[in-house]
């Protein structure tokens, strides 16, 4: 029992610090000014995270497309994001040289290393996840 006491003390101390941190975060949220318009929301988001948000991000996305016949088509994309508003999606296998380039509100599609389409398209996901910051 005496051997458990120091370990239990560490756990309780850690939990109380986490609870205090959560309470401080809750107070901080309550103290935030009320937002009454979309432009105020964007301004609040920008001001809160402008100095802390990422400038670039790379990740791999696994996809499953379900066909009407009940089949599945799986794919993987390697995505490279550069803030603001630049996204490159490479379709695996990378040797296919196929994917998308999203830049200046245009989506350009590549297949086998050749441009096959380019069209204007505003990407709401880029705007909401990175550009406002």
XYZ file of C-alpha atoms in Angstrom:
133
model
C 0.000 0.000 0.000
C 2.786 2.435 0.896
C 4.449 1.665 -2.465
C 1.294 2.743 -4.316
C 0.974 6.074 -2.522
C 3.674 8.001 -4.480
C 2.257 6.744 -7.805
C -1.269 7.652 -6.771
C -0.101 11.116 -5.729
C 1.445 11.680 -9.181
C -1.778 10.584 -10.917
C -3.985 12.801 -8.738
C -1.666 15.781 -9.247
C -1.679 15.215 -12.998
C -5.473 14.933 -13.073
C -5.944 18.111 -11.028
C -3.634 19.987 -13.416
C -5.649 18.709 -16.389
C -8.915 19.725 -14.711
C -7.539 23.178 -13.920
C -6.369 23.555 -17.524
C -9.830 22.545 -18.777
C -11.494 25.007 -16.410
C -9.209 27.800 -17.607
C -10.012 26.925 -21.225
C -13.735 26.979 -20.451
C -13.394 30.405 -18.797
C -11.443 31.646 -21.794
C -14.213 30.483 -24.155
C -16.899 32.111 -21.994
C -14.929 35.382 -21.999
C -14.787 35.450 -25.808
C -16.969 38.150 -27.352
C -20.257 37.069 -28.930
C -20.045 36.694 -32.691
C -23.084 37.969 -34.573
C -22.021 37.803 -38.230
C -19.940 35.681 -40.567
C -17.403 38.465 -41.078
C -16.954 38.763 -37.299
C -16.461 34.992 -37.114
C -13.728 35.066 -39.772
C -12.044 38.003 -38.018
C -12.168 36.171 -34.651
C -10.756 32.987 -36.200
C -7.944 34.884 -37.904
C -7.023 36.982 -34.879
C -6.967 33.985 -32.556
C -4.789 31.691 -34.676
C -2.897 33.882 -37.180
C 0.475 33.459 -35.456
C -0.025 29.785 -34.538
C -1.430 28.170 -37.677
C 0.563 25.897 -39.950
C 2.028 27.204 -43.210
C 2.333 23.819 -44.909
C 1.022 20.337 -44.350
C 1.589 16.959 -46.000
C -0.577 13.924 -45.436
C -1.750 10.698 -47.067
C -5.465 10.141 -47.531
C -6.998 6.689 -48.031
C -10.252 6.666 -50.010
C -13.015 4.145 -50.614
C -15.532 4.698 -53.407
C -18.642 2.519 -53.170
C -20.147 1.581 -56.519
C -23.869 1.141 -57.182
C -23.316 -2.596 -57.623
C -21.960 -2.810 -54.063
C -18.287 -2.976 -54.979
C -15.467 -0.905 -53.571
C -12.685 1.009 -55.293
C -9.827 1.968 -52.999
C -7.249 4.663 -53.671
C -4.631 6.723 -51.851
C -3.712 10.345 -52.353
C -0.596 12.163 -51.184
C -1.606 15.733 -50.415
C 0.644 18.782 -50.067
C -0.977 21.939 -48.703
C 0.634 25.363 -48.705
C -1.233 28.215 -47.049
C -2.927 30.172 -48.446
C -4.847 28.374 -51.152
C -2.393 25.926 -52.698
C -3.077 22.199 -52.718
C -1.406 19.466 -54.732
C -2.912 15.980 -54.720
C -0.839 13.153 -56.182
C -2.697 9.916 -56.895
C -0.838 6.731 -56.007
C 1.038 5.091 -57.535
C 3.138 8.218 -57.890
C 4.661 6.820 -61.075
C 1.288 7.462 -62.777
C 2.008 11.229 -62.568
C -1.725 11.826 -62.065
C -3.489 14.174 -59.691
C -4.835 17.638 -59.088
C -3.344 21.061 -58.581
C -5.514 23.659 -56.847
C -4.114 27.168 -57.172
C -5.665 30.638 -57.518
C -9.210 29.207 -57.373
C -8.511 26.855 -60.293
C -8.426 23.075 -60.285
C -6.107 21.582 -62.873
C -6.271 17.836 -63.487
C -3.275 15.803 -64.643
C -3.285 12.284 -66.071
C -0.042 10.527 -66.918
C 1.860 13.796 -66.552
C -0.318 15.742 -68.995
C -2.863 18.431 -68.198
C -6.314 17.180 -69.164
C -8.582 19.809 -67.588
C -8.509 23.171 -65.871
C -11.522 24.949 -64.409
C -12.405 27.679 -61.967
C -13.406 26.299 -58.593
C -13.452 27.899 -55.169
C -12.494 25.266 -52.600
C -14.462 25.930 -49.422
C -12.433 23.328 -47.512
C -9.209 25.262 -48.169
C -10.826 28.514 -47.144
C -12.154 27.109 -43.879
C -9.192 24.953 -42.875
C -6.283 27.218 -43.704
C -6.771 30.377 -45.721
C -8.575 32.442 -43.075
C -5.643 31.987 -40.724
